[in-house]
Coordinates of C-alpha atoms and ligand atoms in Angstrom, one line a residue:
Chain A
M1 CA 92.0 -74.7 -11.6
S2 CA 93.8 -73.7 -14.8
E3 CA 95.0 -70.5 -13.2
N4 CA 96.4 -72.6 -10.4
Q5 CA 98.3 -74.8 -12.9
T6 CA 99.6 -71.8 -14.7
A7 CA 101.0 -70.3 -11.5
E8 CA 102.6 -73.6 -10.5
A9 CA 104.2 -74.0 -13.9
R10 CA 105.6 -70.5 -13.7
Q11 CA 107.0 -71.2 -10.3
D12 CA 108.6 -74.4 -11.4
M13 CA 110.4 -72.7 -14.3
A14 CA 111.5 -69.8 -12.1
E15 CA 113.5 -72.2 -9.8
P16 CA 117.2 -72.2 -10.4
Q17 CA 118.1 -74.6 -13.2
G18 CA 121.1 -77.0 -13.2
M19 CA 123.3 -77.6 -16.2
S20 CA 121.2 -77.4 -19.4
P21 CA 120.6 -80.6 -21.3
R22 CA 122.6 -79.2 -24.2
R23 CA 125.6 -78.5 -22.1
R24 CA 125.4 -81.9 -20.5
A25 CA 125.3 -83.7 -23.9
Q26 CA 128.3 -81.7 -25.0
L27 CA 130.3 -82.7 -21.9
V28 CA 129.5 -86.4 -22.4
R29 CA 130.6 -86.2 -26.0
T30 CA 133.9 -84.6 -25.1
V31 CA 134.7 -87.3 -22.6
Q32 CA 134.1 -89.9 -25.2
Y33 CA 136.5 -88.3 -27.6
V34 CA 139.2 -88.1 -24.9
V35 CA 138.8 -91.8 -24.1
L36 CA 139.1 -92.7 -27.8
I37 CA 142.2 -90.6 -28.4
A38 CA 143.8 -92.1 -25.3
I39 CA 143.3 -95.6 -26.6
I40 CA 144.7 -94.8 -30.0
L41 CA 147.8 -93.2 -28.5
V42 CA 148.5 -96.2 -26.2
L43 CA 148.1 -98.6 -29.1
A44 CA 150.3 -96.6 -31.4
I45 CA 153.1 -96.5 -28.9
K46 CA 152.9 -99.9 -27.3
M47 CA 152.4 -102.0 -30.5
D48 CA 155.2 -103.7 -32.3
W49 CA 154.3 -102.4 -35.7
P50 CA 157.1 -104.0 -37.8
R51 CA 156.2 -107.4 -36.4
I52 CA 152.5 -106.9 -37.1
G53 CA 153.3 -105.8 -40.6
N54 CA 155.4 -108.9 -41.2
R55 CA 152.8 -111.3 -39.7
M56 CA 149.7 -109.9 -41.2
F57 CA 150.8 -108.3 -44.4
N58 CA 153.7 -110.4 -45.4
L59 CA 154.4 -109.5 -49.0
Q60 CA 156.0 -112.8 -49.9
V61 CA 153.0 -114.7 -48.7
I62 CA 150.7 -112.4 -50.6
G63 CA 152.8 -112.8 -53.7
N64 CA 152.5 -116.6 -53.4
L65 CA 148.7 -116.5 -52.9
M66 CA 147.9 -114.0 -55.6
P67 CA 148.1 -116.3 -58.6
R68 CA 145.7 -118.7 -57.0
L69 CA 143.2 -116.1 -55.7
P70 CA 141.1 -115.6 -58.9
L71 CA 140.2 -119.2 -59.2
A72 CA 139.3 -119.4 -55.5
L73 CA 137.2 -116.3 -55.8
L74 CA 135.5 -117.7 -58.8
N75 CA 134.7 -121.0 -57.0
T76 CA 133.3 -119.1 -54.0
L77 CA 131.0 -117.2 -56.4
K78 CA 130.1 -120.4 -58.3
Y79 CA 129.2 -122.3 -55.1
T80 CA 127.2 -119.3 -53.9
A81 CA 125.3 -118.9 -57.2
G82 CA 124.3 -122.6 -57.2
A83 CA 123.0 -122.4 -53.7
F84 CA 121.2 -119.2 -54.4
V85 CA 119.4 -120.5 -57.4
I86 CA 118.2 -123.6 -55.4
G87 CA 117.3 -121.4 -52.5
I88 CA 115.2 -119.0 -54.5
T89 CA 113.4 -121.7 -56.5
G90 CA 112.7 -123.8 -53.4
G91 CA 111.8 -120.7 -51.4
L92 CA 109.3 -119.4 -53.9
L93 CA 107.7 -122.9 -54.1
L94 CA 107.6 -123.2 -50.3
A95 CA 106.1 -119.6 -50.0
L96 CA 103.3 -120.5 -52.4
M97 CA 102.7 -123.7 -50.5
K98 CA 102.5 -121.7 -47.2
L99 CA 99.7 -119.6 -48.8
S100 CA 97.9 -122.5 -50.4
S101 CA 94.4 -123.3 -49.5
V102 CA 95.3 -127.0 -49.3
G103 CA 96.2 -127.7 -45.6
P104 CA 98.8 -130.4 -46.1
Y105 CA 100.8 -128.2 -48.4
R106 CA 100.9 -125.5 -45.7
W107 CA 102.0 -128.0 -43.0
I108 CA 104.7 -129.6 -45.1
A109 CA 106.1 -126.2 -46.0
H110 CA 106.1 -125.1 -42.3
I111 CA 107.7 -128.3 -41.1
Y112 CA 110.4 -128.0 -43.7
T113 CA 111.1 -124.4 -42.7
E114 CA 111.3 -125.2 -39.0
F115 CA 113.5 -128.2 -39.6
F116 CA 116.1 -126.5 -41.8
R117 CA 116.2 -123.3 -39.7
G118 CA 116.8 -125.3 -36.6
I119 CA 119.9 -127.4 -37.5
P120 CA 123.4 -126.2 -38.1
A121 CA 124.5 -125.7 -41.7
L122 CA 127.6 -127.9 -41.2
V123 CA 125.3 -130.9 -40.3
V124 CA 123.5 -130.5 -43.6
V125 CA 126.8 -130.1 -45.5
L126 CA 128.2 -133.3 -44.0
S127 CA 124.9 -135.1 -44.5
V128 CA 124.7 -134.2 -48.2
G129 CA 128.4 -134.6 -48.7
F130 CA 128.9 -138.0 -47.0
G131 CA 125.7 -139.2 -45.2
V132 CA 123.3 -139.3 -48.0
P133 CA 125.7 -140.9 -50.6
M134 CA 126.6 -143.6 -48.0
A135 CA 123.1 -144.3 -46.8
F136 CA 121.4 -144.4 -50.1
G137 CA 124.2 -145.0 -52.6
I138 CA 123.3 -141.8 -54.4
K139 CA 126.3 -140.3 -56.2
I140 CA 126.3 -136.6 -56.1
P141 CA 128.7 -135.8 -59.0
S142 CA 130.6 -132.8 -57.9
I143 CA 131.7 -130.7 -54.9
W144 CA 129.8 -127.9 -56.5
A145 CA 126.5 -129.8 -56.5
K146 CA 127.1 -131.0 -53.0
I147 CA 127.6 -127.5 -51.5
A148 CA 124.9 -125.9 -53.7
I149 CA 122.4 -128.5 -52.6
S150 CA 123.3 -128.3 -48.9
L151 CA 123.2 -124.6 -48.7
G152 CA 120.3 -124.3 -51.1
V153 CA 117.9 -126.4 -49.1
I154 CA 118.7 -124.4 -46.0
S155 CA 118.4 -121.1 -47.9
A156 CA 115.0 -122.2 -49.3
A157 CA 113.7 -122.3 -45.7
Y158 CA 114.8 -118.7 -45.0
V159 CA 113.9 -117.4 -48.5
S160 CA 110.4 -118.9 -48.2
E161 CA 109.7 -116.8 -45.2
T162 CA 111.0 -113.7 -46.9
I163 CA 108.9 -114.2 -50.0
R164 CA 105.8 -115.1 -48.0
A165 CA 106.1 -111.8 -46.1
G166 CA 106.7 -110.0 -49.4
L167 CA 103.5 -111.5 -51.0
Q168 CA 101.5 -110.6 -47.9
A169 CA 102.9 -107.1 -47.9
V170 CA 101.2 -106.3 -51.2
P171 CA 98.0 -104.5 -50.2
K172 CA 94.7 -106.4 -50.4
G173 CA 93.3 -103.6 -52.5
Q174 CA 95.6 -104.6 -55.3
V175 CA 94.1 -108.1 -55.6
E176 CA 90.6 -106.6 -55.3
A177 CA 91.3 -104.2 -58.1
A178 CA 92.6 -107.0 -60.3
R179 CA 89.7 -109.2 -59.5
S180 CA 87.1 -106.5 -60.1
L181 CA 88.6 -106.2 -63.6
G182 CA 87.8 -109.8 -64.2
M183 CA 91.3 -111.2 -63.6
S184 CA 91.4 -114.7 -62.1
H185 CA 93.1 -115.4 -58.8
T186 CA 96.1 -116.9 -60.6
S187 CA 96.3 -114.0 -63.1
A188 CA 96.1 -111.5 -60.3
M189 CA 99.0 -113.3 -58.6
I190 CA 101.1 -113.4 -61.7
H191 CA 100.5 -109.9 -63.1
V192 CA 99.8 -107.9 -60.0
V193 CA 101.0 -109.5 -56.7
I194 CA 104.2 -111.3 -57.6
P195 CA 105.8 -108.4 -59.5
Q196 CA 105.2 -106.1 -56.5
A197 CA 106.3 -108.7 -54.0
L198 CA 109.6 -109.2 -55.9
R199 CA 110.5 -105.6 -55.5
I200 CA 109.8 -105.8 -51.8
V201 CA 112.0 -108.9 -51.3
L202 CA 114.9 -107.7 -53.4
P203 CA 116.8 -106.1 -50.5
P204 CA 116.4 -109.1 -48.2
L205 CA 117.3 -111.5 -51.0
T206 CA 120.5 -109.5 -51.6
N207 CA 121.3 -110.0 -47.9
E208 CA 120.6 -113.7 -48.3
F209 CA 123.2 -113.8 -51.1
I210 CA 125.7 -112.3 -48.7
M211 CA 125.0 -114.9 -46.1
L212 CA 125.4 -117.6 -48.7
T213 CA 128.7 -116.2 -49.8
K214 CA 130.1 -116.6 -46.3
D215 CA 128.5 -120.0 -45.8
T216 CA 130.2 -121.5 -48.8
S217 CA 133.3 -121.6 -46.6
L218 CA 131.7 -124.7 -45.0
V219 CA 132.6 -126.7 -48.1
Y220 CA 136.1 -127.2 -46.7
A221 CA 134.6 -129.9 -44.5
L222 CA 134.1 -132.1 -47.6
G223 CA 137.8 -132.2 -48.5
L224 CA 138.6 -130.3 -51.6
M225 CA 141.0 -131.0 -54.6
V226 CA 143.2 -128.0 -55.5
P227 CA 141.0 -126.8 -58.5
E228 CA 138.0 -126.9 -56.2
F229 CA 139.5 -124.6 -53.6
E230 CA 137.4 -121.6 -52.6
L231 CA 138.6 -118.6 -50.6
T232 CA 138.5 -120.1 -47.1
K233 CA 140.2 -123.3 -48.2
L234 CA 142.9 -121.3 -50.0
G235 CA 143.5 -119.3 -46.8
Q236 CA 143.7 -122.5 -44.7
D237 CA 146.1 -124.0 -47.2
S238 CA 148.4 -121.0 -46.9
L239 CA 148.8 -121.7 -43.2
N240 CA 151.1 -124.6 -44.1
S241 CA 154.0 -122.3 -45.1
A242 CA 156.3 -121.4 -42.3
Q243 CA 156.1 -117.6 -42.4
A244 CA 152.4 -117.6 -43.1
G245 CA 151.2 -116.0 -39.9
L246 CA 147.9 -114.2 -40.4
T247 CA 148.6 -113.0 -43.9
G248 CA 146.7 -115.6 -45.8
M249 CA 143.6 -115.1 -43.7
V250 CA 143.9 -111.3 -44.3
V251 CA 144.0 -111.8 -48.0
V252 CA 141.0 -114.1 -48.2
G253 CA 139.2 -111.9 -45.7
V254 CA 139.7 -108.9 -48.0
A255 CA 138.5 -111.0 -50.9
Y256 CA 135.2 -111.8 -49.1
L257 CA 134.7 -108.2 -48.4
V258 CA 135.2 -107.3 -52.0
I259 CA 132.1 -109.4 -52.7
T260 CA 130.0 -108.6 -49.6
I261 CA 130.5 -104.9 -49.1
P262 CA 129.3 -103.8 -52.6
L263 CA 126.3 -106.2 -52.2
G264 CA 125.6 -104.7 -48.8
F265 CA 125.5 -101.2 -50.3
L266 CA 123.3 -102.5 -53.1
A267 CA 120.9 -104.0 -50.5
R268 CA 120.7 -100.7 -48.6
H269 CA 120.2 -98.7 -51.8
L270 CA 117.4 -101.0 -52.9
E271 CA 115.8 -100.7 -49.4
K272 CA 115.9 -96.9 -49.7
V273 CA 114.3 -97.0 -53.2
Q274 CA 111.7 -99.3 -51.7
Q275 CA 110.9 -97.0 -48.9
K276 CA 110.6 -94.0 -51.2
R277 CA 108.2 -95.9 -53.4
S278 CA 106.0 -97.1 -50.7
A279 CA 105.9 -93.6 -49.1
Chain B
M1 CA 77.6 -94.9 -74.7
V2 CA 77.5 -96.5 -78.0
G3 CA 76.2 -100.1 -78.0
K4 CA 74.9 -99.8 -74.5
A5 CA 71.9 -102.1 -75.0
N6 CA 74.2 -104.8 -76.4
K7 CA 76.5 -104.6 -73.4
T8 CA 73.7 -105.1 -71.0
S9 CA 72.4 -108.1 -72.7
K10 CA 75.6 -109.9 -73.7
A11 CA 75.9 -111.7 -70.4
G12 CA 72.2 -112.0 -70.1
S13 CA 71.5 -115.1 -72.2
Q14 CA 71.5 -117.7 -69.5
A15 CA 68.4 -117.6 -67.3
G16 CA 68.6 -117.9 -63.5
P17 CA 66.9 -120.7 -61.5
A18 CA 63.2 -120.8 -61.7
E19 CA 62.0 -119.5 -58.2
L20 CA 62.5 -115.9 -59.2
P21 CA 61.2 -114.3 -62.3
P22 CA 63.9 -113.5 -64.8
L23 CA 65.2 -109.9 -64.8
A24 CA 63.2 -107.5 -66.9
P25 CA 65.3 -106.5 -69.9
D26 CA 66.2 -103.2 -68.4
E27 CA 67.1 -104.5 -64.9
V28 CA 70.9 -104.5 -64.4
V29 CA 71.0 -105.5 -60.8
R30 CA 68.5 -107.2 -58.6
I31 CA 69.3 -107.9 -55.0
T32 CA 66.9 -110.1 -53.0
G33 CA 67.0 -110.8 -49.3
L34 CA 70.7 -110.1 -49.1
R35 CA 72.4 -110.8 -45.8
K36 CA 76.1 -110.7 -44.9
S37 CA 77.8 -111.6 -41.6
F38 CA 81.4 -111.4 -40.6
G39 CA 81.7 -114.0 -37.9
D40 CA 78.6 -113.6 -35.7
R41 CA 78.3 -109.9 -36.6
E42 CA 75.5 -109.3 -39.1
V43 CA 76.4 -106.3 -41.3
L44 CA 73.6 -106.5 -43.9
K45 CA 70.3 -107.6 -42.6
G46 CA 68.1 -108.3 -45.6
I47 CA 68.5 -105.9 -48.5
D48 CA 66.2 -105.7 -51.5
L49 CA 67.2 -103.4 -54.3
T50 CA 66.8 -103.2 -58.1
I51 CA 68.8 -101.0 -60.4
R52 CA 67.6 -100.4 -63.9
E53 CA 69.7 -99.5 -67.0
G54 CA 70.9 -96.0 -67.0
E55 CA 69.9 -95.4 -63.4
V56 CA 72.3 -93.7 -60.9
V57 CA 71.7 -95.0 -57.4
C58 CA 73.5 -93.2 -54.6
V59 CA 74.0 -95.0 -51.3
I60 CA 74.4 -92.9 -48.2
G61 CA 74.6 -93.7 -44.5
P62 CA 76.7 -93.5 -41.4
S63 CA 80.2 -95.1 -41.1
G64 CA 79.9 -98.8 -40.5
S65 CA 76.4 -99.1 -41.7
G66 CA 77.4 -101.6 -44.4
K67 CA 77.6 -99.4 -47.5
S68 CA 80.9 -100.8 -48.7
T69 CA 79.8 -104.3 -47.9
L70 CA 76.7 -103.9 -49.9
L71 CA 78.6 -102.6 -52.9
R72 CA 81.2 -105.4 -52.6
C73 CA 78.4 -108.0 -52.5
V74 CA 77.2 -106.7 -55.9
N75 CA 80.3 -107.8 -57.7
L76 CA 80.8 -110.7 -55.3
L77 CA 84.1 -109.4 -53.9
E78 CA 82.3 -110.3 -50.7
K79 CA 80.3 -113.5 -50.7
P80 CA 76.8 -113.0 -49.4
T81 CA 75.8 -115.1 -46.4
A82 CA 72.2 -115.4 -47.7
G83 CA 70.0 -114.0 -50.4
R84 CA 70.6 -113.6 -54.0
V85 CA 72.3 -111.1 -56.4
D86 CA 71.2 -111.1 -60.0
L87 CA 73.5 -109.3 -62.4
L88 CA 72.9 -108.8 -66.1
G89 CA 70.4 -111.7 -66.1
V90 CA 72.7 -114.2 -64.3
D91 CA 72.4 -115.4 -60.7
A92 CA 75.8 -114.2 -59.5
T93 CA 75.4 -116.1 -56.2
D94 CA 75.2 -119.4 -58.1
P95 CA 78.4 -121.2 -57.1
D96 CA 78.9 -122.4 -60.7
V97 CA 78.7 -119.0 -62.4
D98 CA 81.9 -117.7 -64.0
L99 CA 82.5 -114.7 -61.7
D100 CA 85.6 -113.6 -63.5
R101 CA 83.7 -113.2 -66.7
L102 CA 80.8 -111.5 -64.9
R103 CA 83.1 -109.0 -63.3
T104 CA 84.4 -107.9 -66.6
H105 CA 81.0 -106.3 -67.1
V106 CA 81.0 -104.5 -63.7
G107 CA 83.6 -101.8 -63.1
M108 CA 84.6 -100.9 -59.6
V109 CA 86.2 -97.7 -58.3
F110 CA 87.7 -97.8 -54.8
Q111 CA 88.2 -95.1 -52.1
Q112 CA 92.0 -95.8 -52.2
F113 CA 92.2 -95.8 -56.0
N114 CA 94.2 -99.1 -56.0
L115 CA 96.1 -98.4 -59.2
F116 CA 98.8 -100.9 -60.0
P117 CA 102.0 -99.0 -58.9
H118 CA 104.3 -101.1 -61.1
H119 CA 102.5 -100.1 -64.3
S120 CA 102.2 -96.8 -66.0
V121 CA 98.8 -95.1 -66.4
L122 CA 98.6 -96.7 -69.9
G123 CA 99.7 -100.1 -68.4
N124 CA 97.0 -99.9 -65.8
L125 CA 94.4 -99.4 -68.4
M126 CA 95.7 -102.1 -70.8
L127 CA 96.5 -104.9 -68.4
A128 CA 93.1 -106.5 -68.0
Q129 CA 92.1 -105.6 -71.5
R130 CA 95.1 -107.7 -72.7
K131 CA 95.0 -110.5 -70.2
V132 CA 91.3 -110.9 -69.7
L133 CA 89.6 -109.7 -72.8
K134 CA 92.6 -110.8 -74.9
R135 CA 92.5 -107.6 -77.0
P136 CA 95.4 -107.1 -79.2
A137 CA 97.9 -104.4 -78.0
D138 CA 96.9 -101.7 -80.5
Q139 CA 93.2 -102.1 -79.8
A140 CA 93.7 -102.1 -76.0
K141 CA 95.9 -99.0 -76.4
A142 CA 93.3 -97.2 -78.5
V143 CA 90.5 -98.0 -76.0
A144 CA 92.8 -96.9 -73.1
M145 CA 93.6 -93.5 -74.8
Q146 CA 89.9 -92.9 -75.6
N147 CA 89.0 -93.4 -71.9
L148 CA 91.9 -91.3 -70.7
E149 CA 90.5 -88.5 -72.9
K150 CA 87.1 -88.9 -71.1
V151 CA 88.7 -88.3 -67.7
N152 CA 91.1 -85.6 -69.0
M153 CA 94.2 -87.6 -68.3
A154 CA 95.5 -88.4 -71.8
D155 CA 98.5 -86.3 -71.3
R156 CA 99.7 -88.4 -68.4
A157 CA 99.4 -91.7 -70.1
D158 CA 103.1 -92.5 -69.5
S159 CA 103.2 -91.3 -65.9
Y160 CA 103.3 -93.7 -63.0
P161 CA 100.6 -93.6 -60.3
A162 CA 103.1 -92.3 -57.7
Q163 CA 103.7 -89.3 -59.8
L164 CA 100.0 -88.3 -59.8
S165 CA 97.8 -86.4 -57.3
G166 CA 95.0 -88.3 -55.6
G167 CA 92.4 -86.7 -57.9
Q168 CA 94.4 -87.7 -61.0
Q169 CA 94.8 -91.3 -59.7
Q170 CA 91.1 -91.6 -59.1
R171 CA 90.3 -90.4 -62.6
V172 CA 92.8 -92.9 -64.0
A173 CA 91.1 -95.6 -61.9
I174 CA 87.8 -94.6 -63.4
A175 CA 89.2 -94.8 -66.9
R176 CA 90.7 -98.2 -66.1
A177 CA 87.3 -99.6 -65.1
L178 CA 85.7 -98.0 -68.2
S179 CA 88.3 -99.6 -70.5
M180 CA 86.6 -103.0 -69.9
D181 CA 83.3 -101.5 -71.4
P182 CA 81.3 -102.3 -68.3
A183 CA 77.5 -102.3 -68.2
L184 CA 77.5 -101.2 -64.6
M185 CA 79.9 -99.0 -62.5
L186 CA 80.3 -99.3 -58.7
F187 CA 81.9 -96.4 -56.8
D188 CA 82.9 -96.8 -53.2
E189 CA 83.4 -93.3 -51.7
P190 CA 85.5 -92.3 -54.7
T191 CA 86.3 -88.8 -53.3
S192 CA 86.7 -89.5 -49.6
A193 CA 90.5 -89.9 -49.7
L194 CA 91.0 -86.7 -51.7
D195 CA 92.0 -83.2 -50.7
P196 CA 88.9 -81.0 -50.9
E197 CA 90.1 -79.0 -53.9
L198 CA 90.5 -82.2 -56.0
V199 CA 87.1 -83.6 -55.3
G200 CA 85.4 -81.5 -58.0
D201 CA 87.3 -83.0 -61.0
V202 CA 86.4 -86.5 -60.0
L203 CA 82.8 -85.7 -59.4
A204 CA 82.7 -83.9 -62.8
V205 CA 83.9 -87.1 -64.5
M206 CA 81.3 -89.1 -62.8
R207 CA 78.6 -86.7 -63.7
D208 CA 79.5 -86.8 -67.3
L209 CA 79.5 -90.6 -67.1
A210 CA 76.0 -90.5 -65.7
R211 CA 74.8 -88.1 -68.3
G212 CA 76.2 -90.5 -70.9
G213 CA 73.8 -93.1 -69.7
M214 CA 76.0 -95.3 -67.6
T215 CA 74.3 -97.4 -64.9
M216 CA 75.9 -96.5 -61.6
M217 CA 75.8 -97.4 -58.0
V218 CA 77.6 -94.8 -55.9
V219 CA 78.4 -94.9 -52.2
T220 CA 79.1 -91.3 -51.3
H221 CA 79.1 -88.6 -48.7
E222 CA 78.8 -85.9 -51.3
M223 CA 75.2 -84.9 -50.9
A224 CA 75.3 -82.3 -53.6
F225 CA 76.4 -84.9 -56.1
A226 CA 73.7 -87.3 -54.8
R227 CA 71.1 -84.7 -55.2
D228 CA 72.1 -83.4 -58.6
V229 CA 73.2 -86.5 -60.3
G230 CA 71.5 -89.4 -58.4
D231 CA 68.2 -90.6 -59.7
R232 CA 67.5 -92.4 -56.5
V233 CA 69.1 -92.3 -53.0
I234 CA 69.2 -95.2 -50.6
F235 CA 69.8 -94.4 -46.9
L236 CA 71.4 -97.4 -45.3
D237 CA 71.7 -97.7 -41.6
D238 CA 72.4 -100.6 -39.3
G239 CA 72.4 -103.0 -42.3
V240 CA 68.9 -102.1 -43.5
I241 CA 67.6 -99.7 -46.1
Q242 CA 65.9 -97.2 -43.9
E243 CA 64.6 -95.0 -46.6
Q244 CA 64.8 -94.7 -50.3
G245 CA 63.3 -92.5 -53.0
P246 CA 64.1 -89.7 -55.5
A247 CA 67.3 -87.9 -54.5
A248 CA 65.5 -84.6 -53.8
E249 CA 63.1 -86.2 -51.4
V250 CA 65.5 -88.3 -49.3
I251 CA 68.0 -85.6 -49.0
G252 CA 65.7 -82.6 -49.1
A253 CA 62.9 -84.0 -46.9
P254 CA 63.9 -87.2 -45.1
R255 CA 61.0 -89.0 -43.5
T256 CA 62.8 -91.0 -40.8
E257 CA 64.5 -89.5 -37.7
R258 CA 67.7 -91.5 -38.4
A259 CA 68.0 -90.0 -41.9
R260 CA 67.4 -86.5 -40.5
T261 CA 70.1 -86.9 -37.9
F262 CA 72.6 -88.3 -40.3
L263 CA 71.9 -85.6 -43.0
R264 CA 72.2 -82.8 -40.5
R265 CA 75.6 -84.1 -39.5
V266 CA 76.8 -84.5 -43.0
L267 CA 75.5 -81.2 -44.3
H268 CA 76.7 -79.2 -41.3
P269 CA 79.8 -81.0 -40.2
T270 CA 81.3 -78.0 -38.5
E271 CA 78.3 -77.7 -36.1
I272 CA 79.6 -79.2 -32.9
P273 CA 77.0 -81.1 -31.0
E274 CA 76.6 -79.9 -27.4
T275 CA 75.2 -83.0 -25.8
D276 CA 76.3 -86.3 -27.3
L277 CA 79.9 -86.4 -26.3
G278 CA 81.8 -89.5 -27.2
E279 CA 79.9 -90.1 -30.4
T280 CA 82.0 -90.0 -33.5
E281 CA 81.3 -87.9 -36.6
P282 CA 80.9 -89.8 -39.8
E283 CA 84.1 -89.4 -41.9
Ligands
ATP1 N1 86.3 -108.2 -43.9 C1 85.6 -107.8 -42.8 N2 85.8 -108.6 -41.6 C2 85.1 -108.3 -40.5 N3 84.3 -107.2 -40.4 C3 84.1 -106.4 -41.5 C4 84.8 -106.7 -42.7 N4 84.4 -105.7 -43.6 C5 83.6 -104.9 -42.9 N5 83.4 -105.3 -41.7 C6 82.5 -104.7 -40.7 O1 81.3 -104.5 -41.2 C7 80.7 -103.3 -40.8 C8 80.3 -102.5 -42.1 O2 81.4 -102.2 -42.8 P1 81.4 -101.3 -44.2 O3 82.8 -101.2 -44.6 O4 80.4 -102.0 -45.1 O5 80.8 -100.0 -43.6 P2 80.6 -98.6 -44.4 O6 79.2 -98.3 -44.4 O7 81.2 -98.7 -45.8 O8 81.5 -97.6 -43.5 P3 82.5 -96.5 -44.0 O9 81.6 -95.3 -44.3 O10 83.3 -96.2 -42.8 O11 83.2 -96.9 -45.2 C9 81.8 -102.5 -40.0 O12 81.5 -102.6 -38.7 C10 83.0 -103.3 -40.3 O13 83.9 -103.3 -39.2
MG2 MG1 83.0 -98.0 -46.7

């Protein structure tokens, strides 16, 4: 039987072959390059470049915006940081509740998570900004508090899942080793599990910070005074001038990227370190 | 092993309930009618076993026979379904016993080492000394260094586990357990995860420990170690102690057919059985 198979295999390979897989891959790649270059050429020739420059990168508009940019950037970061702190604190608490041996704690934490992951952020922002103060007469003192609470309670739902996964990713043997040395459950959590889980969740938490940075733009819905302007509101404000065009949006877009791109690099770097360590 | 007698008796002041006679002064572990089930699968089906001070008891048996489970029941990492475990004069299966305190007297070494990756070697050895025994830092460090000397790892005190070979990690794990000054050491296949050329160093450390008078319970597939170092060998199969006795007898001249089959496979692992296709070799 094996002789037979050998003969068949020889015969199969002896038959005339078509284009080799390597040649075929090369051809496909060449076609892709040709298409790309064609598109670039058409754009370069057909586009009205002076007009685009004027509408998207208008130096006068940029000049007007620049003095107001630092404060807006700072406000964006401030709103983000507030939300992040609430998100992390709430998330850790919810994660521990989800792993609790007390049933009702687990249910509450799960219901909370499902609820806030299921409704739009803007609904929460409007509720905290207007609904809750009107309904219950609670005064939330500042815009900062309003946006930080809104985004923070949502963030807590996502962060709790991240942290729970991180806690569960620490190998069971770690707890067993700690317990076999006489450490209590709590002590093993504090000294062995949580420090390792934090390293695991650092990259996803960095991504969460990036998400929050972008979500702070929702604060515009609450109506801002000039000193409270963050990046998006500043961009929107610039649309009021006649020659604004896209320039204001380009400026604030770049400002967001200045925050988010380095953080993205950081997250990916941490991920790599993480993988190396667990390998 | 200075102060050995003290260590064994320090947790032994409280007497267990009345039905069983108290442990003889030299009995470190006494297991009575131990059963353990996972779901409806019974893994241990009634184990009786006594270990005396200074004794080295080796547990052998095929994969899945319940060796790890038995060992983990001794320090109550696994809760017995029925039966009783007396440790150092205390009924460890009494729900009101302070298991954390009891475990400080029982060291455990795992197949996968389980060192804390976020601590240095020294940190691994000091953590429980500091947090559980509340030893001051300088004392904990002195004890740690002393135990690292014993396992020949003092020069790597500042390394992190990931920088060490498996054999080095396991020796550190042994030193970590020893740093709590245990009266009993449990080993669960401590060399099974190691490359063959690293096994010897770990076994040498364990042999020295045994010679120093440490009471040890060792699950192992290293028959040479069991024969040379073990005082007594237990052959566990199907959740029951099938055979036990002096190491030379159980390994050299097993009485039961099961033990003979098992030992033949372990001692001649490269002999490929002709007939029983589909059966797996013990790891
Ligand atoms: N936590 C658990 N949940 C369910 N089943 C378990 C659990 N731990 C062990 N078992 C089962 O109990 C049986 C005995 O396991 P144990 O680990 O004690 O065997 P072992 O003799 O140590 O085997 P090995 O030589 O492979 O380590 C196995 O069938 C295993 O699948
Ligand atoms: Mg095992």
